[in-house]
Short mmCIF file of C-alpha atoms in Angstrom, two decimals:
data_model
loop_
_atom_site.label_atom_id
_atom_site.label_comp_id
_atom_site.label_asym_id
_atom_site.label_seq_id
_atom_site.Cartn_x
_atom_site.Cartn_y
_atom_site.Cartn_z
CA MET T 68 6.06 18.25 5.67
CA THR T 69 3.72 15.75 3.99
CA ILE T 70 3.14 12.27 5.38
CA GLU T 71 5.20 10.90 2.48
CA ASP T 72 8.12 13.19 3.39
CA GLN T 73 7.97 12.13 7.03
CA ILE T 74 8.04 8.45 6.02
CA LYS T 75 10.96 9.01 3.65
CA HIS T 76 12.90 10.98 6.24
CA TYR T 77 12.38 8.24 8.86
CA MET T 78 13.29 5.46 6.42
CA ALA T 79 16.50 7.19 5.29
CA GLU T 80 17.68 7.98 8.81
CA ASN T 81 16.63 4.94 10.78
CA ILE T 82 16.20 2.05 8.38
CA LEU T 83 18.65 2.69 5.54
CA PHE T 84 21.24 4.65 7.57
CA SER T 85 21.60 6.80 4.44
CA ASP T 86 23.21 10.22 4.24
CA ASN T 87 21.61 10.83 0.84
CA GLY T 88 17.98 10.66 1.85
CA PHE T 89 15.44 8.13 0.59
CA GLU T 90 16.41 7.49 -3.03
CA TYR T 91 13.50 5.34 -4.17
CA GLU T 92 10.21 6.10 -5.92
CA HIS T 93 7.12 6.23 -3.73
CA ASP T 94 5.69 3.02 -5.19
CA VAL T 95 8.83 0.89 -4.79
CA SER T 96 8.21 -2.25 -2.71
CA PHE T 97 10.12 -2.15 0.59
CA ILE T 98 10.20 -5.93 0.79
CA GLN T 99 11.17 -6.71 -2.82
CA GLU T 100 13.94 -4.12 -2.77
CA GLY T 101 15.25 -5.38 0.58
CA ILE T 102 14.66 -1.96 2.11
CA LEU T 103 12.90 -3.44 5.13
CA ASP T 104 13.76 -6.52 7.13
CA SER T 105 11.44 -8.07 9.73
CA ILE T 106 12.70 -5.80 12.49
CA GLY T 107 12.37 -2.81 10.15
CA VAL T 108 8.64 -3.54 9.82
CA LEU T 109 8.31 -3.43 13.62
CA GLU T 110 10.28 -0.18 13.73
CA LEU T 111 8.02 1.29 11.08
CA VAL T 112 4.95 0.30 13.12
CA ASP T 113 6.50 2.02 16.14
CA PHE T 114 7.18 5.14 14.04
CA VAL T 115 3.58 5.27 12.77
CA LYS T 116 2.19 4.89 16.30
CA ASN T 117 4.44 7.52 17.85
CA THR T 118 4.49 10.07 15.04
CA PHE T 119 0.86 10.02 13.96
CA GLY T 120 -0.77 8.85 17.17
CA VAL T 121 -2.68 6.03 15.53
CA GLU T 122 -3.26 2.54 16.87
CA VAL T 123 -1.77 -0.19 14.64
CA TYR T 124 -3.26 -3.65 15.12
CA ASP T 125 -1.23 -6.78 14.35
CA GLN T 126 -3.64 -7.81 11.59
CA GLU T 127 -3.06 -4.46 9.87
CA VAL T 128 0.69 -5.09 9.54
CA THR T 129 0.41 -6.36 5.98
CA ILE T 130 2.04 -5.83 2.60
CA GLU T 131 -1.07 -3.91 1.53
CA ASN T 132 -0.42 -1.29 4.21
CA PHE T 133 3.33 -1.25 4.81
CA ASP T 134 5.12 -2.14 1.58
CA SER T 135 5.81 1.28 0.00
CA VAL T 136 5.78 4.98 0.81
CA ASP T 137 2.49 5.35 -1.08
CA LYS T 138 0.80 2.40 0.62
CA LEU T 139 1.93 3.47 4.07
CA ALA T 140 0.88 7.09 3.53
CA ASP T 141 -2.57 5.91 2.37
CA TYR T 142 -2.87 3.67 5.42
CA ILE T 143 -1.90 6.50 7.78
CA ARG T 144 -4.43 8.83 6.12
CA ARG T 145 -7.19 6.22 6.53
CA LYS T 146 -6.29 5.74 10.20
CA LEU T 147 -6.16 9.49 10.82
CA ALA T 148 -9.58 9.86 9.19
CA VAL T 149 -10.98 7.16 11.51
CA ASN T 150 -9.42 8.96 14.49
CA GLU T 151 -10.97 12.27 13.39
CA ASN T 152 -14.41 10.69 12.98
CA GLN T 153 -14.17 9.11 16.41
CA ALA T 154 -13.08 12.39 17.97
CA ALA T 155 -15.95 14.21 16.25
CA ASN T 156 -18.47 11.63 17.51
CA GLU T 157 -17.12 11.94 21.04
CA LYS T 158 -17.55 15.71 20.91
CA MET T 159 -21.15 15.40 19.64
CA PRO T 160 -22.81 12.52 21.48
CA PHE T 161 -26.17 13.83 20.25
CA ALA T 162 -25.14 13.38 16.59
CA LYS T 163 -23.82 9.92 17.42
CA SER T 164 -27.12 8.82 18.92
CA LEU T 165 -28.97 10.21 15.88
CA SER T 166 -26.78 8.30 13.45
CA ALA T 167 -27.27 5.14 15.52
CA MET S 83 25.24 -42.89 9.32
CA VAL S 84 26.81 -46.12 10.53
CA LEU S 85 26.41 -44.85 14.09
CA ARG S 86 22.65 -44.85 13.68
CA CYS S 87 22.70 -48.66 13.87
CA PHE S 88 23.63 -48.38 17.56
CA PRO S 89 21.31 -47.59 20.49
CA LEU S 90 20.90 -43.95 21.46
CA GLU S 91 22.69 -44.27 24.84
CA PHE S 92 25.67 -45.94 23.18
CA ARG S 93 25.88 -43.20 20.56
CA LEU S 94 25.71 -40.51 23.25
CA LYS S 95 28.36 -42.20 25.37
CA HIS S 96 30.74 -42.54 22.46
CA ALA S 97 29.97 -39.22 20.76
CA LEU S 98 33.48 -37.91 21.36
CA ALA S 99 35.16 -41.02 19.96
CA ALA S 100 32.93 -40.79 16.87
CA ALA S 101 33.71 -37.08 16.56
CA ARG S 102 37.45 -37.74 16.80
CA PHE S 103 37.24 -40.36 14.07
CA CYS S 104 35.25 -38.01 11.79
CA ALA S 105 37.63 -35.14 12.58
CA ARG S 106 40.68 -37.18 11.59
CA LEU S 107 39.01 -38.16 8.34
CA TRP S 108 37.92 -34.59 7.64
CA THR S 109 41.36 -33.14 8.44
CA SER S 110 43.13 -35.51 6.12
CA LEU S 111 40.68 -34.91 3.28
CA SER S 112 40.50 -31.14 3.35
CA LEU S 113 44.05 -29.91 2.85
CA GLY S 114 42.92 -26.68 1.19
CA GLU S 115 40.74 -25.83 4.11
CA ARG S 116 43.59 -26.54 6.54
CA SER S 117 45.70 -23.98 4.68
CA GLN S 118 42.89 -21.46 5.07
CA ILE S 119 42.70 -22.09 8.82
CA THR S 120 46.48 -21.88 9.15
CA HIS S 121 46.42 -18.58 7.31
CA ASN S 122 43.65 -17.19 9.50
CA LEU S 123 45.23 -18.42 12.73
CA LEU S 124 48.60 -16.91 11.87
CA SER S 125 46.83 -13.64 11.24
CA LEU S 126 45.47 -13.84 14.77
CA ASP S 127 48.87 -14.67 16.22
CA LYS S 128 51.98 -14.73 14.05
CA LYS S 129 54.00 -16.39 16.79
CA LEU S 130 51.91 -19.55 16.94
CA SER S 131 54.21 -22.57 16.93
CA LYS S 132 53.73 -25.42 14.50
CA ASP S 133 52.64 -27.69 17.34
CA ASN S 134 50.11 -25.19 18.60
CA LEU S 135 48.76 -24.64 15.10
CA SER S 136 48.31 -28.34 14.62
CA ARG S 137 46.63 -28.73 18.02
CA ILE S 138 44.20 -25.86 17.35
CA ILE S 139 43.30 -27.18 13.90
CA SER S 140 42.66 -30.68 15.26
CA SER S 141 40.52 -29.27 18.05
CA HIS S 142 38.61 -27.13 15.55
CA TYR S 143 37.68 -30.13 13.42
CA GLU S 144 36.89 -32.12 16.52
CA THR S 145 34.45 -29.42 17.68
CA HIS S 146 32.74 -29.34 14.30
CA SER S 147 32.53 -33.11 14.16
CA TRP S 148 31.21 -33.30 17.72
CA ASN S 149 28.55 -30.72 16.80
CA PHE S 150 27.64 -32.88 13.85
CA VAL S 151 27.37 -36.07 15.91
CA ILE S 152 25.30 -34.34 18.63
CA ASN S 153 23.08 -32.62 16.04
CA ASP S 154 22.20 -36.05 14.69
CA LEU S 155 21.20 -37.20 18.20
CA LEU S 156 19.48 -34.01 19.31
CA PRO S 157 15.96 -34.71 17.98
CA HIS S 158 15.87 -37.93 20.06
CA LEU S 159 17.33 -36.69 23.36
CA ASN S 160 15.34 -35.79 26.46
CA SER S 161 16.28 -33.03 28.92
CA SER S 162 18.25 -35.25 31.30
CA GLN S 163 20.26 -36.74 28.42
CA ILE S 164 21.06 -33.23 27.17
CA LYS S 165 22.04 -32.17 30.69
CA SER S 166 24.41 -35.16 30.91
CA PHE S 167 26.83 -33.50 28.47
CA SER S 168 26.21 -29.84 29.22
CA GLU S 169 26.40 -27.04 31.79
CA VAL S 170 24.92 -23.57 31.77
CA HIS S 171 26.72 -20.77 33.57
CA GLY S 172 25.26 -17.32 34.22
CA LEU S 173 21.60 -18.26 34.51
CA LYS S 174 21.43 -15.59 37.23
CA HIS S 175 22.18 -12.94 34.58
CA LEU S 176 19.22 -14.14 32.54
CA GLU S 177 17.03 -14.25 35.63
CA ASP S 178 17.99 -10.64 36.49
CA ALA S 179 17.35 -9.50 32.93
CA LEU S 180 13.94 -11.19 32.76
CA GLY S 181 13.15 -9.57 36.11
CA LYS S 182 12.82 -6.29 34.22
CA GLY S 183 9.80 -7.72 32.42
CA ARG S 184 10.86 -6.92 28.87
CA GLY S 185 12.24 -10.26 27.76
CA SER S 186 15.91 -10.75 26.89
CA VAL S 187 17.94 -11.32 23.77
CA LEU S 188 20.64 -13.97 24.09
CA LEU S 189 23.08 -12.86 21.41
CA SER S 190 25.28 -15.74 20.38
CA ALA S 191 27.83 -16.51 17.68
CA HIS S 192 29.28 -19.28 15.56
CA PHE S 193 31.47 -20.25 18.44
CA GLY S 194 31.76 -23.54 20.34
CA ALA S 195 28.66 -25.66 20.01
CA HIS S 196 26.24 -25.41 17.12
CA ALA S 197 23.39 -22.92 17.58
CA TYR S 198 20.86 -25.78 17.73
CA ILE S 199 22.80 -27.45 20.52
CA ILE S 200 23.00 -24.23 22.57
CA LEU S 201 19.26 -23.73 22.15
CA ALA S 202 18.49 -27.31 23.19
CA VAL S 203 20.79 -27.03 26.23
CA LEU S 204 19.19 -23.77 27.37
CA ARG S 205 15.74 -25.33 27.09
CA ALA S 206 16.85 -28.45 28.94
CA TYR S 207 17.87 -26.19 31.84
CA GLY S 208 14.43 -24.60 31.87
CA CYS S 209 15.13 -21.32 30.03
CA PRO S 210 12.03 -19.98 28.30
CA VAL S 211 13.81 -19.41 25.00
CA LYS S 212 12.95 -19.36 21.31
CA ALA S 213 15.35 -18.67 18.46
CA VAL S 214 15.28 -16.48 15.39
CA LEU S 215 17.56 -18.07 12.83
CA GLY S 216 17.96 -17.85 9.07
CA GLN S 217 16.80 -20.80 7.05
CA GLU S 218 19.39 -23.46 6.34
CA LEU S 219 20.69 -22.80 2.85
CA ARG S 220 20.17 -25.77 0.63
CA PRO S 221 23.42 -27.03 -0.89
CA GLU S 222 23.98 -25.93 -4.44
CA GLY S 223 23.96 -28.27 -7.42
CA ASN S 224 27.71 -28.84 -7.38
CA ALA S 225 27.63 -30.15 -3.79
CA SER S 226 28.58 -33.78 -3.57
CA ARG S 227 25.94 -36.48 -3.23
CA PHE S 228 27.44 -37.33 0.17
CA TYR S 229 26.94 -33.75 1.33
CA ARG S 230 23.37 -33.51 0.03
CA LYS S 231 22.25 -36.91 1.30
CA THR S 232 24.17 -37.15 4.58
CA ILE S 233 25.69 -33.96 5.90
CA ASP S 234 22.91 -31.52 5.07
CA PRO S 235 19.98 -33.53 6.53
CA VAL S 236 21.92 -34.15 9.76
CA ARG S 237 22.89 -30.48 10.07
CA SER S 238 19.33 -29.30 9.81
CA SER S 239 17.50 -32.19 11.56
CA PRO S 240 17.25 -30.53 15.04
CA ARG S 241 15.16 -27.73 13.52
CA ARG S 242 12.07 -29.91 13.58
CA VAL S 243 12.13 -30.28 17.36
CA LEU S 244 13.26 -26.81 18.39
CA PRO S 245 11.20 -23.62 18.65
CA ILE S 246 12.80 -21.73 15.79
CA LEU S 247 11.28 -18.73 14.06
CA ASP S 248 12.53 -18.58 10.48
CA ARG S 249 13.94 -15.14 9.83
CA GLY S 250 12.19 -13.68 6.80
CA LEU S 251 9.39 -16.26 6.81
CA VAL S 252 7.40 -15.62 9.98
CA PRO S 253 5.41 -12.39 10.43
CA PRO S 254 7.48 -9.67 12.14
CA THR S 255 5.02 -9.52 15.03
CA ASP S 256 5.79 -13.20 15.80
CA ILE S 257 9.46 -12.33 16.23
CA ALA S 258 8.61 -9.66 18.80
CA ALA S 259 6.05 -11.84 20.61
CA PRO S 260 8.45 -13.83 22.88
CA LEU S 261 10.03 -10.62 24.18
CA LYS S 262 6.59 -9.15 24.82
CA ARG S 263 5.77 -12.31 26.82
CA ASN S 264 8.98 -11.71 28.83
CA GLU S 265 10.76 -14.74 27.35
CA ALA S 266 14.27 -15.00 25.94
CA LEU S 267 15.06 -14.84 22.25
CA PHE S 268 18.21 -16.50 20.94
CA MET S 269 19.88 -14.84 17.96
CA LEU S 270 23.23 -14.93 16.15
CA GLY S 271 24.99 -11.61 15.83
CA ASP S 272 28.23 -12.43 14.07
CA MET S 273 27.16 -12.82 10.47
CA HIS S 274 29.61 -11.14 8.13
CA LEU S 275 27.82 -10.40 4.87
CA THR S 276 29.39 -10.43 1.41
CA GLU S 277 29.19 -7.41 -0.95
CA LYS S 278 26.46 -9.24 -2.86
CA GLN S 279 24.38 -9.78 0.27
CA VAL S 280 24.84 -6.19 1.42
CA ALA S 281 23.35 -5.07 -1.90
CA LEU S 282 20.23 -7.12 -1.10
CA GLU S 283 19.96 -6.29 2.58
CA ARG S 284 20.19 -2.64 3.56
CA GLN S 285 20.17 -2.90 7.34
CA VAL S 286 23.84 -3.73 7.52
CA LEU S 287 26.54 -1.64 9.18
CA PRO S 288 30.33 -1.85 9.07
CA VAL S 289 31.65 -2.48 12.57
CA PRO S 290 35.30 -2.77 13.65
CA PHE S 291 36.19 -6.38 14.36
CA LEU S 292 39.59 -7.95 14.96
CA TRP S 293 41.87 -5.94 12.61
CA GLY S 294 39.28 -5.11 10.03
CA THR S 295 35.65 -4.39 9.53
CA ALA S 296 32.76 -6.82 9.64
CA ARG S 297 29.57 -6.01 7.77
CA VAL S 298 26.97 -7.17 10.25
CA ARG S 299 23.19 -7.30 10.30
CA THR S 300 21.81 -4.84 12.79
CA GLY S 301 18.51 -6.67 13.40
CA PRO S 302 19.74 -8.55 16.50
CA MET S 303 20.47 -5.19 18.14
CA ARG S 304 17.57 -3.15 16.71
CA LEU S 305 14.89 -5.54 17.99
CA PRO S 306 15.90 -5.44 21.69
CA LYS S 307 16.45 -1.70 21.49
CA LEU S 308 13.00 -1.20 20.01
CA LEU S 309 11.36 -3.20 22.80
CA GLY S 310 13.72 -2.22 25.62
CA ALA S 311 14.96 -5.79 26.12
CA PRO S 312 18.40 -6.39 27.66
CA VAL S 313 21.03 -8.06 25.41
CA LEU S 314 23.11 -10.82 26.98
CA PRO S 315 26.06 -12.17 24.99
CA THR S 316 25.82 -15.96 25.14
CA PHE S 317 28.71 -18.15 24.08
CA SER S 318 29.48 -21.81 24.35
CA VAL S 319 32.70 -23.76 24.65
CA ARG S 320 33.13 -27.42 23.84
CA ARG S 321 35.54 -29.20 26.15
CA ASN S 322 36.03 -32.83 25.17
CA ASP S 323 32.56 -34.36 25.36
CA ARG S 324 30.92 -31.50 27.23
CA VAL S 325 29.53 -28.18 26.22
CA ILE S 326 29.45 -25.21 28.56
CA VAL S 327 27.00 -22.46 27.71
CA GLU S 328 27.90 -19.14 29.30
CA ILE S 329 25.38 -16.34 29.59
CA GLU S 330 27.24 -13.09 30.19
CA LYS S 331 26.08 -9.92 31.91
CA ALA S 332 23.77 -7.69 29.88
CA LEU S 333 25.48 -5.21 27.57
CA ASN S 334 25.37 -1.58 28.59
CA LEU S 335 23.69 -0.33 25.42
CA SER S 336 23.37 3.24 24.18
CA HIS S 337 19.97 4.89 24.45
CA GLY S 338 19.41 5.85 20.81
CA ARG S 339 18.81 3.90 17.61
CA SER S 340 20.89 6.00 15.23
CA ARG S 341 23.60 4.60 12.99
CA GLN S 342 26.26 5.69 15.53
CA ASP S 343 24.38 4.13 18.44
CA LEU S 344 23.92 0.82 16.64
CA THR S 345 27.55 0.71 15.53
CA ALA S 346 28.70 1.32 19.12
CA ASP S 347 26.32 -1.33 20.46
CA MET S 348 27.33 -3.96 17.90
CA ARG S 349 30.95 -3.14 18.68
CA LEU S 350 30.30 -3.87 22.37
CA TYR S 351 29.02 -7.32 21.45
CA LEU S 352 31.79 -8.02 18.92
CA LYS S 353 34.42 -7.03 21.51
CA ARG S 354 33.13 -9.79 23.78
CA LEU S 355 33.30 -12.22 20.86
CA GLU S 356 36.84 -11.08 20.01
CA LYS S 357 37.93 -11.86 23.53
CA ARG S 358 36.52 -15.38 23.17
CA ILE S 359 38.18 -15.88 19.78
CA ARG S 360 41.56 -14.83 21.09
CA SER S 361 41.35 -17.17 24.06
CA ALA S 362 40.03 -20.17 22.10
CA PRO S 363 40.42 -19.69 18.32
CA ASP S 364 39.70 -23.39 17.71
CA GLN S 365 36.10 -22.83 18.82
CA TRP S 366 35.35 -20.14 16.26
CA GLY S 367 33.27 -21.59 13.45
CA HIS S 368 34.37 -18.98 10.92
CA ILE S 369 38.07 -19.54 11.37
CA ARG S 370 38.12 -21.89 8.38
CA HIS S 371 36.15 -19.64 6.06
CA GLU S 372 37.61 -17.65 3.26
CA ASN S 373 34.77 -15.16 3.44
CA ILE S 374 36.30 -13.49 6.47
CA PRO S 375 39.25 -11.75 4.79
CA ASN S 376 38.01 -8.33 5.87
CA TRP S 377 38.22 -9.49 9.45
CA ILE S 378 41.72 -10.78 9.10
CA ARG S 379 44.64 -8.77 7.81
CA PRO S 380 46.52 -10.72 5.13
CA CYS S 381 49.53 -12.41 6.62
CA PRO S 382 52.75 -11.46 4.73
CA GLY S 383 54.23 -14.91 5.17
CA LEU S 384 51.46 -16.52 3.21
CA GLY S 385 50.89 -13.78 0.64
CA ASN S 386 47.39 -13.18 -0.59
CA THR S 387 46.79 -16.65 -1.95
CA ARG S 388 43.75 -18.22 -0.44
CA ILE S 389 43.13 -21.86 -0.93
CA HIS S 390 39.70 -23.11 -0.21
CA SER S 391 37.92 -26.23 -1.22
CA ASP S 392 34.39 -25.72 0.01
CA LYS S 393 32.41 -27.25 -2.82
CA THR S 394 29.11 -26.57 -1.14
CA LYS S 395 29.46 -22.77 -1.36
CA LEU S 396 27.38 -22.31 1.71
CA GLY S 397 28.99 -18.94 2.24
CA PRO S 398 28.64 -16.91 5.39
CA GLN S 399 25.30 -18.43 6.30
CA PHE S 400 27.05 -21.56 7.49
CA ILE S 401 25.90 -22.47 10.96
#
């Protein structure tokens, strides 16, 4: 299941209460289409934290990161990449000190 | 407006007399609206006598007028002045709920006193509470000059002195912040949305209410469930020149956040509201609205004709 599919599945089940899945294109704005309300944004943040194990800071909860399936998937990929880099650095403290 | 010429204490002391005068004027001017209320009340109880109907309608207008008079005073009143016309029952329930350390949602309704008055009363009694409320809808172009210049500014004036988070305008994290600080958040849970609004807002579920189905926003239930905050139904009753705010025991909510869970949880809250409406229909703000037909089964005696003369078209957002 791709990140996009996971987002769509969550949105359909928990935000839209839809039996027909997520019926929008990946670039459709959640806010402009009324797909997300304020509480929905908080629920989406909770979903991202729990499903992908990434830390979401308040200043990152923006339209640029959370307003469509595409934007959110990109954001999650960026956060996962940061997590992977950090994990790699922790495993190789020698490489970290070299890069510093 | 004339009342504003008098000192604050005088206006507060004679708020009920002023409300009664306004109510009489309002009742005699809005015959269409009276028919709507009669229709709705008879749907609640077909056996209501003519005398009872008349008494309930008068009391309904008196409550609305009293809200209006107090709303006009509210920005200028201090805590002891607010306490002089109010009581809060059930503070222990709020204390217990806050003891869990996850904040509390006080879920209220368009019942009894105006939302702004309830919020001001709770704060006067020392409750750490903020409110999430929709913005006041501006009256449309066909609203009368009197409404635009007098009624509307008075209705919305307490907003400037109360800690209100505008739903849809403040960042979502700000809405969650009071609960995370273990404070109370006041919200309204009885909004029935029109077909048009449902098309614009997707987080709406049909929930059984009275004899029909109300299409309600689920936000006021989803937020506390997300953060694990208890939900305490909070209603108010106006009795003559006093308002009694009653904080009820926390609802026993389901554990999930699925459609079925949310429907069951909203139903729990609406059941408590139903009980209030049945015992004091005059206090229910929506009883005079024509946008509640799905809540009320058409009454055979009156046919399906609905007479309504609300020129302001404020719709279901009316607070």
